[in-house]
């Protein structure tokens, strides 16, 4: 079983106060220039890159 975005964030030390919980992008290894929208419950695979946008306030 894979890990969720939320679990990966927790392992990395958590979200900052400026992080947007609604704007999460997942880049899959081997798929250049392709991103998929994710959420905190999205499953991730080995080699995935998670990008979390920041919110303004």
Short mmCIF file of C-alpha atoms in Angstrom, two decimals:
data_model
loop_
_atom_site.label_atom_id
_atom_site.label_comp_id
_atom_site.label_asym_id
_atom_site.label_seq_id
_atom_site.Cartn_x
_atom_site.Cartn_y
_atom_site.Cartn_z
CA UNK A 1 0.00 0.00 0.00
CA UNK A 2 1.16 3.51 -0.79
CA UNK A 3 1.43 6.59 1.31
CA UNK A 4 -0.97 9.54 1.13
CA UNK A 5 0.03 13.14 0.54
CA UNK A 6 -0.99 13.89 4.12
CA UNK A 7 1.32 11.18 5.50
CA UNK A 8 4.24 12.42 3.38
CA UNK A 9 3.68 15.98 4.61
CA UNK A 10 3.66 14.78 8.21
CA UNK A 11 6.97 12.96 7.67
CA UNK A 12 8.43 16.15 6.18
CA UNK A 13 7.50 18.22 9.23
CA UNK A 14 4.00 19.38 8.33
CA UNK A 15 2.55 22.29 6.40
CA UNK A 16 3.49 25.89 7.09
CA UNK A 17 0.80 28.37 8.01
CA UNK A 18 0.96 29.81 4.48
CA UNK A 19 0.47 26.48 2.70
CA UNK A 20 -2.68 26.00 0.65
CA UNK A 21 -4.45 22.74 1.44
CA UNK A 22 -6.43 23.08 -1.80
CA UNK A 23 -3.63 23.60 -4.33
CA UNK A 24 -1.59 20.40 -4.39
CA UNK A 25 0.15 19.13 -7.53
CA UNK A 26 1.66 15.68 -7.93
CA UNK A 27 4.33 15.04 -10.56
CA UNK A 28 4.80 11.38 -11.42
CA UNK A 29 8.30 10.08 -12.07
CA UNK A 30 8.92 9.56 -15.77
CA UNK A 31 6.06 11.83 -16.86
CA UNK A 32 7.78 15.09 -17.76
CA UNK A 33 5.70 18.23 -17.73
CA UNK A 34 2.64 16.35 -16.51
CA UNK A 35 1.10 17.20 -13.19
CA UNK A 36 -2.10 16.01 -11.65
CA UNK A 37 -4.20 17.81 -9.11
CA UNK A 38 -4.12 16.13 -5.76
CA UNK A 39 -5.54 16.49 -2.30
CA UNK A 40 -4.38 15.44 1.16
CA UNK A 41 -5.83 11.95 0.66
CA UNK A 42 -4.23 11.30 -2.74
CA UNK A 43 -2.01 8.23 -2.94
CA UNK A 44 1.59 8.82 -3.92
CA UNK A 45 4.14 6.47 -5.41
CA UNK A 46 7.91 6.18 -5.04
CA UNK A 47 9.53 8.94 -7.08
CA UNK A 48 6.56 11.32 -7.00
CA UNK A 49 7.15 15.01 -6.35
CA UNK A 50 4.54 16.93 -4.35
CA UNK A 51 4.20 20.68 -4.86
CA UNK A 52 2.02 22.71 -2.51
CA UNK A 53 1.16 26.27 -3.49
CA UNK A 54 1.06 28.99 -0.89
CA UNK A 55 -2.03 30.98 -0.05
CA UNK A 56 -2.04 34.73 0.32
CA UNK A 57 -3.57 35.04 3.81
#
